[in-house]
Amino acid sequence: MNGTVLNSENLSVGYGKKVVVSGLEFEVGRGEILTVIGPNGAGKSTILKSIAAQLPVISGSVNISGTPVSGMSAQDIAKNVSVCLTERITAERMTCEDIVSTGRYPYTGRLGLLSDDDRRIVREAMELTGTVYLADTDIRHISDGQRQTVMLARAIAQQPEVLLLDEPTSFLDINNKLKLLNTLKELARSRNIAVVQTLHELDLAQRFSDKILCIKDGRADRTGTPEEVFSGDYISRLYGIDSGSFLTAFGTAEARKITGEPEVFVIGGGGSAVDTYRRLQRQGIPFAAGIIHENDIEYPVASSLAAELVTEKAFEPVSDESVHKAIDIMRKCSEVICCLKEFGSMNMGNKKLLDDYTSRMKNKQ
Amino acid sequence: MSRKRAIRWTLCYAVLVMLAAVFFVLELVTGSAKLSVSEVLNALTGNGSSTSASTIVRNIRLPRALAAALLGGALSVSGFLLQSFFSNPIAGPYVLGISSGAKLTVALSMMLTMKYGILLNSAEMVGAAFVGSMLSMGAILLLSGRVKNMAQLIIAGVMIGYICSALTELAVTFADDANIVNLHNWSMGSFSGIDMDNVKVIAVIVLAASAAAFMLSKPMGAYQLGESYAKNMGVDLKLFRAALILLSSILSACVTAFAGPVSFVGIAVPHLVKTAFGTAKPIIIIPASFIGGAVFCLVCDLIARMLFAPVELSISTVTAVFGAPVVIMAMLSRRSQKGSA
């Protein structure tokens, strides 16, 4: 994007003298979204608070358009940085419009009276976020999703260069999560705001960030585009995932694999057996699966959950070698489930598997 | 929609001012000596033919009415400041033990000085009360760092109030007989016995502190969203908090110094005013609370004087009867909102 709005130089943040994260270097340009991810307690919120100058930085600096924040007056900071927090608002008798109006605080006079200009800007912020219909509703009487959007409108009314959001999607349902992040993205682009947010939802971080900053063990473990961060088993290592596995391509997690001698053999492919894998995992039954192409959509799930997995190279017909290997495992299993209804020419190996099983069953009878 | 609100606010203000005027006049005309409105007017303008009426109005009823109005206003504003500070709609100078702290120090200083034949002047009384207010406030602030729950904070405040009241009783028990009557009347709370000189001191302190509170409307509005948001908007939290504490203590100290502890006004009036105005915006509610407090205390004083005349009730007896149910209402309305959220 064009021009850096927010950057940090060798930034160390923490409480008092206790350093929580050190050596931070990041840059956020106009209209860009930087998402901070990392395990609980890594210091994500501490970073946000330090950028907002709510916590004094321990060393290094945060700059907005080249000016160090530490040298700015409280009012200048307020005009440049606005925040959107997860804190529940307990204010009595405040309408959503009142709440959004508080965004104009740094711009109003001694008594905080709104000018016509201020009112117009408040209206605009509410229109941009689609919250006009809530204008006269008490902030305590709306849903979590609506409240978060109203708080976003408030932050926008502050006309900041930098917008900071601490877990904006917590407590929201999936549709509201998507809505909020879409609105955020549009706002960042249309208003040229640099956005920094923390997220726990990795799938959303992957899809709604321009850059991702990964915090672990008191430092920036990795910084880059979502493609750079969501690669290989990096996320698993970042979070030290040991109770399941992370499917990088989808940004989702699978439960822990049931290990042991396979009791069931699942013939799958093309996504047909995903539900079956998960059901068997849930029931605690170790299973084998095959024969799955390495580029099959269900390959990541199968390799996360199957105790044994027979695979085939991508775009190759299923080889006899794989078929024999699979039959060996299948014959030891007490049950076979075939999730496939059709077998294409590349997948005839799986048909052979099924045929082997059905003929065995017939012989038994 | 904002026009609808403007109309509502204007109407509410008009009603409040009218009520204040009506009860102020009633306070002047009613009493053991019944006076007509014209007699009162004559007494005030100095054209009075009847000198006794003139004396009654100018020396007794007018200062009393003014004191009730000003101190009522002070209590309500003090309550509203404390509610903002603690983000707690049932915080007030009385329930947090701040009035009782002031009562204790005033009683002690009165007794000590009387022993040496010195009578405290108004400013010294306020000073003594302020010291007591700040002591109780200090205790509450120390405790508030430890208790996160607002109900616990209130209980702590009530307990501090009990301790201070017990100590006051203890001191009174050992006081000279001559002092007891004096102290006893005062420590029950009453607007009687306030003269015009007292009123001048009251007016200066209360009006200045209330005006200063009004000037804090903007950061108070920001603070209602919570500390982090307030800080993000550029509020200097330390300075702002110190100002809230100082102003609310001065206001409640002034009340206690002249009228003794007056219960529940600080919670009931802001709650009623917020409900009537349908907002909690400080810039609207601070002046409205002031006028509302004046009305409330004028009404309560009228009742205290007239209900069992010639026997006078203590002012707290009456404010408690009307105020305490409102406090319960405030508590319930808060709970139901929490439940629905």
XYZ file of C-alpha atoms in Angstrom, chain B residues 97 99-101 103-105 107-108 111 158-174 187 261:
29
model
C -19.738 6.779 55.230
C -21.066 12.120 55.815
C -20.478 10.144 59.003
C -16.751 10.775 58.802
C -19.911 14.223 61.449
C -17.255 12.626 63.644
C -14.576 15.233 63.040
C -18.359 16.716 66.684
C -14.857 16.175 68.018
C -16.363 19.497 71.789
C -22.037 1.551 55.417
C -19.703 -0.098 57.921
C -17.351 2.895 57.891
C -20.441 5.019 58.526
C -21.382 2.853 61.525
C -17.881 3.071 62.968
C -17.844 6.858 62.654
C -21.341 7.177 64.139
C -20.407 4.913 67.056
C -17.316 6.987 67.749
C -19.422 10.142 67.568
C -21.930 8.693 70.055
C -19.084 7.716 72.316
C -17.663 11.235 72.217
C -21.090 12.746 72.863
C -21.559 10.492 75.903
C -18.516 12.029 77.524
C -25.861 15.180 64.734
C -25.602 14.109 58.045
